[in-house]
Short mmCIF file of C-alpha atoms and ligand atoms in Angstrom, two decimals:
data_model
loop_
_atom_site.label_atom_id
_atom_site.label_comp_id
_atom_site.label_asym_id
_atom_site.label_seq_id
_atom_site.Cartn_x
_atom_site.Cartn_y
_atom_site.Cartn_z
CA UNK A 1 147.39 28.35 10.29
CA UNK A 2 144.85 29.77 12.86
CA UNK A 3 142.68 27.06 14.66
CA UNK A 4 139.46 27.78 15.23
CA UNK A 5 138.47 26.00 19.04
CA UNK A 6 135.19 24.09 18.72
CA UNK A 7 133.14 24.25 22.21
CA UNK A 8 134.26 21.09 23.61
CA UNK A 9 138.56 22.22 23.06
CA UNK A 10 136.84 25.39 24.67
CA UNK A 11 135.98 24.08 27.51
CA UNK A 12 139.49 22.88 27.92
CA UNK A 13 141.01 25.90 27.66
CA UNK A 14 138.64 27.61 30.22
CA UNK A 15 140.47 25.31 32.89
CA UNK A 16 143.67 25.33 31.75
CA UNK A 17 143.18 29.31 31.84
CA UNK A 18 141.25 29.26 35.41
CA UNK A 19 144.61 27.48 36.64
CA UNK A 20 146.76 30.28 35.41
CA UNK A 21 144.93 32.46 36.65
CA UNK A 22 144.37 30.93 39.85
CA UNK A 23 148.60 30.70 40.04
CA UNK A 24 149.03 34.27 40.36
CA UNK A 25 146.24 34.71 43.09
CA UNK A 26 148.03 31.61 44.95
CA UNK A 27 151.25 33.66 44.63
CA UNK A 28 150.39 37.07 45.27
CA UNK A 29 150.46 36.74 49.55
CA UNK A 30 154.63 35.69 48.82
CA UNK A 31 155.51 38.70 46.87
CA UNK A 32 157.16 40.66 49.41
CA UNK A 33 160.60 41.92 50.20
CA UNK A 34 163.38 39.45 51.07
CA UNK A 35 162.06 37.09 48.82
CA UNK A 36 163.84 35.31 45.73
CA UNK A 37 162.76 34.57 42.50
CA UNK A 38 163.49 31.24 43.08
CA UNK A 39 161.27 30.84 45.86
CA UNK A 40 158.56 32.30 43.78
CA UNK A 41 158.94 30.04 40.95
CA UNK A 42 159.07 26.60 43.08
CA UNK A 43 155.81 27.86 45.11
CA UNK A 44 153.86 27.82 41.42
CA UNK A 45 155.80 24.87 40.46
CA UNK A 46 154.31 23.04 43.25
CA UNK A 47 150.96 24.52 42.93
CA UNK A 48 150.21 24.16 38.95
CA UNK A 49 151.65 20.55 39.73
CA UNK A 50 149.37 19.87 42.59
CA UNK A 51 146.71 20.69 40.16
CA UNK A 52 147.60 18.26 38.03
CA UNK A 53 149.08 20.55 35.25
CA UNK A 54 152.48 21.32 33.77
CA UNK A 55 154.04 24.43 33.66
CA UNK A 56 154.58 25.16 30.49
CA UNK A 57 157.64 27.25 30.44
CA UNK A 58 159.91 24.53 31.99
CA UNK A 59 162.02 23.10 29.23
CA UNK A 60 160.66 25.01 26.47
CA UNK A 61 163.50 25.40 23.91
CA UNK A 62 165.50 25.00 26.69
CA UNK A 63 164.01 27.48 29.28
CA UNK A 64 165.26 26.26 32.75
CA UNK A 65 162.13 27.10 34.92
CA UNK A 66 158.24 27.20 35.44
CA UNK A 67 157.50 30.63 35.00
CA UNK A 68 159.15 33.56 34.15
CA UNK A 69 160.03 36.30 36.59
CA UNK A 70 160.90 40.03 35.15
CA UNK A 71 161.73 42.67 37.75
CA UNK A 72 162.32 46.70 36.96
CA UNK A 73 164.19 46.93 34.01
CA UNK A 74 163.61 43.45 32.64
CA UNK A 75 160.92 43.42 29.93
CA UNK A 76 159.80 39.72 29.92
CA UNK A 77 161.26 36.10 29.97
CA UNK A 78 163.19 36.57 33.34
CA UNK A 79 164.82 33.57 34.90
CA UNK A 80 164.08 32.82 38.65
CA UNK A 81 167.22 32.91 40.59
CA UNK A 82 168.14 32.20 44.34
CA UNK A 83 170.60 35.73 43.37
CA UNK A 84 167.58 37.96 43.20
CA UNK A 85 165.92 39.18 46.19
CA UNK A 86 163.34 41.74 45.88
CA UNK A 87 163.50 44.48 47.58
CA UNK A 88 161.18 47.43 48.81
CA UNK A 89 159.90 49.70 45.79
CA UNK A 90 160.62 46.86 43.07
CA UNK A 91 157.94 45.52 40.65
CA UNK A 92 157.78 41.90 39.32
CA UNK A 93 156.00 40.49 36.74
CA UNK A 94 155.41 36.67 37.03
CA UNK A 95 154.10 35.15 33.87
CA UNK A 96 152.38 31.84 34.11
CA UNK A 97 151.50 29.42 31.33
CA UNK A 98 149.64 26.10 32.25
CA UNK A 99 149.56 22.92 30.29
CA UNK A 100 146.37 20.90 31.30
CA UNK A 101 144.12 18.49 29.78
CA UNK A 102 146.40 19.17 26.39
CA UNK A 103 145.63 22.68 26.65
CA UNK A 104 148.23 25.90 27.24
CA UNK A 105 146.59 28.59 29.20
CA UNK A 106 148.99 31.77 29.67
CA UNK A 107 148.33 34.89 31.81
CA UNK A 108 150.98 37.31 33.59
CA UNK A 109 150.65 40.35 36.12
CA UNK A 110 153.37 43.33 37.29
CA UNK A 111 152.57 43.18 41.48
CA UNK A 112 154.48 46.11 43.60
CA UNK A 113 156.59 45.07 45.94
CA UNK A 114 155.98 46.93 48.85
CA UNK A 115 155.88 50.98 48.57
CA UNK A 116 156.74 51.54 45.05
CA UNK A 117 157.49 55.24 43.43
CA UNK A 118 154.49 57.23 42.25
CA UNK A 119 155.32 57.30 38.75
CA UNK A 120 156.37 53.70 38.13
CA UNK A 121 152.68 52.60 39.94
CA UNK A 122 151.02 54.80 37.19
CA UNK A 123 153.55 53.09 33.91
CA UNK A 124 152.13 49.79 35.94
CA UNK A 125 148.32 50.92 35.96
CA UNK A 126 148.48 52.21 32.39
CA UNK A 127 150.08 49.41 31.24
CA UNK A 128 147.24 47.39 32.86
CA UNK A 129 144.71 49.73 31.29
CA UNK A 130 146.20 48.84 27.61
CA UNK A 131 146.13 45.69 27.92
CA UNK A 132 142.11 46.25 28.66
CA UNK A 133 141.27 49.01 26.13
CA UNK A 134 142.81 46.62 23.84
CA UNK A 135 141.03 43.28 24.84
CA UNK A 136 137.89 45.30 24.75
CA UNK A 137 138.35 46.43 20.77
CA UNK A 138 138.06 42.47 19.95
CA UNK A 139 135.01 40.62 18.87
CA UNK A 140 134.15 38.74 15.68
CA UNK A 141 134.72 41.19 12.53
CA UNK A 142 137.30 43.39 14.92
CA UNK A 143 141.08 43.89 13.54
CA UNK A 144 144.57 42.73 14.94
CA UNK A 145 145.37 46.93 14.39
CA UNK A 146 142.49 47.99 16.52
CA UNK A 147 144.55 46.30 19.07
CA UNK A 148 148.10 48.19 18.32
CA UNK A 149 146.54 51.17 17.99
CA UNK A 150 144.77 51.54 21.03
CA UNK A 151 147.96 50.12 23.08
CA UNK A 152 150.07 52.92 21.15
CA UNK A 153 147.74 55.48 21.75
CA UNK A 154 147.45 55.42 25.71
CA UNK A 155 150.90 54.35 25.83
CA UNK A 156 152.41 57.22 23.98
CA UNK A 157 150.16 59.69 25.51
CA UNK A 158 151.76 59.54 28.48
CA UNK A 159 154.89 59.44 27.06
CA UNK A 160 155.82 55.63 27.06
CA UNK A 161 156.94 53.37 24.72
CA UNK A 162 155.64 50.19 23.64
CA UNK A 163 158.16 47.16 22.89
CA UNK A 164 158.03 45.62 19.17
CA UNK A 165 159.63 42.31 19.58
CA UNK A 166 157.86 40.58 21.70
CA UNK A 167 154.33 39.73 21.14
CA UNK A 168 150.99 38.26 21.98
CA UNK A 169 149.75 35.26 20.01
CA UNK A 170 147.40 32.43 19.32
CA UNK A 171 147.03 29.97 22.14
CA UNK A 172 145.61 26.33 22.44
CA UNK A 173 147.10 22.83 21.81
CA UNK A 174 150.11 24.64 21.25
CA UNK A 175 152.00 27.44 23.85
CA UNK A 176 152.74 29.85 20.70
CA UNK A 177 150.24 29.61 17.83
CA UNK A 178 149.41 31.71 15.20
CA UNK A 179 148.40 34.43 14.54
CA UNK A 180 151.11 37.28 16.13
CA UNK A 181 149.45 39.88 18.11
CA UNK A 182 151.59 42.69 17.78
CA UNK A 183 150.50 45.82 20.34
CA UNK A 184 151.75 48.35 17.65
CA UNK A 185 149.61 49.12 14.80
CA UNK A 186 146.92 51.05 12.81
CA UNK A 187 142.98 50.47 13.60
CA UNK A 188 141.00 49.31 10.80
CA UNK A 189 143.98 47.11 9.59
CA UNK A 190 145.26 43.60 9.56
CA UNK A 191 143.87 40.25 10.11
CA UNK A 192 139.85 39.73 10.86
CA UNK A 193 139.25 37.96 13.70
CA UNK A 194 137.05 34.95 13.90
CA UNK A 195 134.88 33.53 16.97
CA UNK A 196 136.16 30.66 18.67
CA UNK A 197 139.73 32.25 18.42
CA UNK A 198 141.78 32.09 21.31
CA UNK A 199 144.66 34.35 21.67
CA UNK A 200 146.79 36.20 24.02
CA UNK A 201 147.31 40.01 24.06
CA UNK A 202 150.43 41.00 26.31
CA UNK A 203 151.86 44.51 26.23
CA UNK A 204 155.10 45.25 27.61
CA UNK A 205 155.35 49.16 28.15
CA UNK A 206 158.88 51.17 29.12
CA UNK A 207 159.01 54.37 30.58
CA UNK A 208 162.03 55.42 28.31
CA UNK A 209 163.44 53.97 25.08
CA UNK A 210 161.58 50.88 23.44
CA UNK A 211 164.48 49.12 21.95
CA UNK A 212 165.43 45.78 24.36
CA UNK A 213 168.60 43.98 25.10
CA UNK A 214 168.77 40.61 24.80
CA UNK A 215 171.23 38.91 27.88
CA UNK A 216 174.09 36.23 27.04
CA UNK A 217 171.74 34.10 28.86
CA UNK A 218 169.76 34.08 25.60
CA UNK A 219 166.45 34.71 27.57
CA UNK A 220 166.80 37.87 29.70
CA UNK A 221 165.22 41.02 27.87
CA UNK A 222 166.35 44.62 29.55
CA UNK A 223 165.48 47.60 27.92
CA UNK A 224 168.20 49.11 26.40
CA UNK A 225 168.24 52.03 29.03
CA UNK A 226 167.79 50.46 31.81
CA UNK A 227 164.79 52.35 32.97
CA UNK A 228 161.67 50.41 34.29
CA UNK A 229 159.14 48.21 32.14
CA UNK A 230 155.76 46.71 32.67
CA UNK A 231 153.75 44.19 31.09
CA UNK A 232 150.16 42.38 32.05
CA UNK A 233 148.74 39.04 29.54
CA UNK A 234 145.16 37.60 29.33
CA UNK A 235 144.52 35.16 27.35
CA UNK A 236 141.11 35.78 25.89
CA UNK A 237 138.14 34.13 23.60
CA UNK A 238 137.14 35.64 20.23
CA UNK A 239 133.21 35.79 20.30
CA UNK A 240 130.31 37.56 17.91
CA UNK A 241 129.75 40.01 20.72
CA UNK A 242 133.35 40.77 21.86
CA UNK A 243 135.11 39.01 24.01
CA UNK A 244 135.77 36.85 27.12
CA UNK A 245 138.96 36.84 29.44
CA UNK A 246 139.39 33.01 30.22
CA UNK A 247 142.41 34.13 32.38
CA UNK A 248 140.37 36.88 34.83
CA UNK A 249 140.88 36.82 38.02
CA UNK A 250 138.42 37.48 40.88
CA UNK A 251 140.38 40.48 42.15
CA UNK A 252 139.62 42.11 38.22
CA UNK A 253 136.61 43.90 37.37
CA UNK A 254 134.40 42.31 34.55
CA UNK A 255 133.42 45.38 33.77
CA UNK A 256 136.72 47.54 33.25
N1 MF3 B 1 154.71 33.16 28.74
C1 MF3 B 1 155.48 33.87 27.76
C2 MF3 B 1 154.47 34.46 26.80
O1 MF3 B 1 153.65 35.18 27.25
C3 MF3 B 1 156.45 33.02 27.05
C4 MF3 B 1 157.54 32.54 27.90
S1 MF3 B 1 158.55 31.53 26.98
C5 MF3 B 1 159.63 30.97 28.13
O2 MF3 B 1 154.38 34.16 25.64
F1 MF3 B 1 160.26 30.02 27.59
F2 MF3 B 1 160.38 31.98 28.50
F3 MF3 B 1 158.95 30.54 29.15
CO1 CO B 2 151.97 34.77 26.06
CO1 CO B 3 152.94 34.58 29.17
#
């Protein structure tokens, strides 16, 4: 069942989402070489605490942190560990969900650590520039496919695949609502989206082969091949005009 947000549970999830948000700007300064995982994820511990929120990800069917931290080769849902320190050249994605005021707001970023290879910056700007094209197809009437297709098409233009198993969704009370956003698909097909939707769209893009490996710990995703993968998540607001980005941050342009 999709819930519609009325203006008042809209409101809610604008702050929940400005928190997110406001996470990975808090964070950004600490991303550097030397440092763990770990030390990452109890600096936005502290901070989504301090702002009287939970983070979401902490104890969720059994997930043993407060955000998720994905390095190189790791697709998504990366645990934080005191055993991995980045180093010059990596990238790291840190996705942060929020629980305030009853409301889950959930936004992540791929930051370069330090001097990073030419051709994995460009699989992290086009990844970045999916995730846009894609938020900008949405608006009241618009189709889940326009969203796929778009993501597939730059993607696979430049010779990159786009993961299948993992997915955006609806967002709200709940961390995982419906509907599925999948970032594959066909344009003019699929659900109809409503105003006052509010979903997340979340591609994760690999230079080689799309197909993932899922780690004994049960929560780890690698691509199968080992080469690198990126990802970037908004969480955004159906409206009859397009859309809004609840999770934008000031360093983004409005206008992509
Ligand atoms: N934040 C992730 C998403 O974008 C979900 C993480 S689930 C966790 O949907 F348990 F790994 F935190
Ligand atoms: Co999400
Ligand atoms: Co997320």
């Amino acid at each position: 069942m999709i819930k519609i947000k009325s203006s008042r549970e809209i409101e809610l999830m604008r702050k929940t989402c400005a928190l997110a948000a406001s996470t990975l700007t808090y964070i950004e300064p600490f991303i550097k070489p030397g440092v763990s995982t770990e030390e990452i994820n109890k600096l936005c511990h502290d901070y989504i605490t301090k702002h009287d929120a939970y983070p979401s990800p902490l104890n969720y069917h059994g997930f043993p942190k407060s955000v998720c931290t994905s390095p190189n080769e790791v697709i998504c849902h990366g645990i934080p560990s005191e055993d991995v320190i980045l180093k010059d050249g990596d990238i790291l994605n840190i996705d942060v969900t929020t629980y305030l005021n009853k409301f889950h707001g959930d936004t992540n970023k791929t930051f370069l650590v330090g001097n990073v290879d030419p051709k994995i910056k460009k699989l992290v700007e086009v990844t970045y520039k999916c995730m846009r094209e894609a938020i900008k197809t949405v608006k009241h009437g618009s189709r889940v496919g326009d969203i796929g297709a778009i993501i597939q098409e730059i993607a696979e233009s430049q010779g990159y695949s786009v993961v299948e198993e993992y997915c955006g969704h609806g967002i709200g009370r709940e961390f995982h609502e419906d509907p599925q956003i999948v970032h594959v698909g066909t344009k003019g097909k699929g659900l109809i989206f409503k105003k006052g939707m509010t979903f997340t769209i979340e591609p994760m893009i690999n230079l080689g082969t799309r197909e993932c490996d899922l780690q004994k710990d049960k929560w780890t995703v690698l691509t199968k091949d080992r080469l690198w993968s990126a990802q970037f998540e908004h969480t955004i607001l159906v409206t009859d005009v397009g859309s809004e980005i609840l999770t934008l941050r000031p360093e983004e342009d409005e206008n992509f």
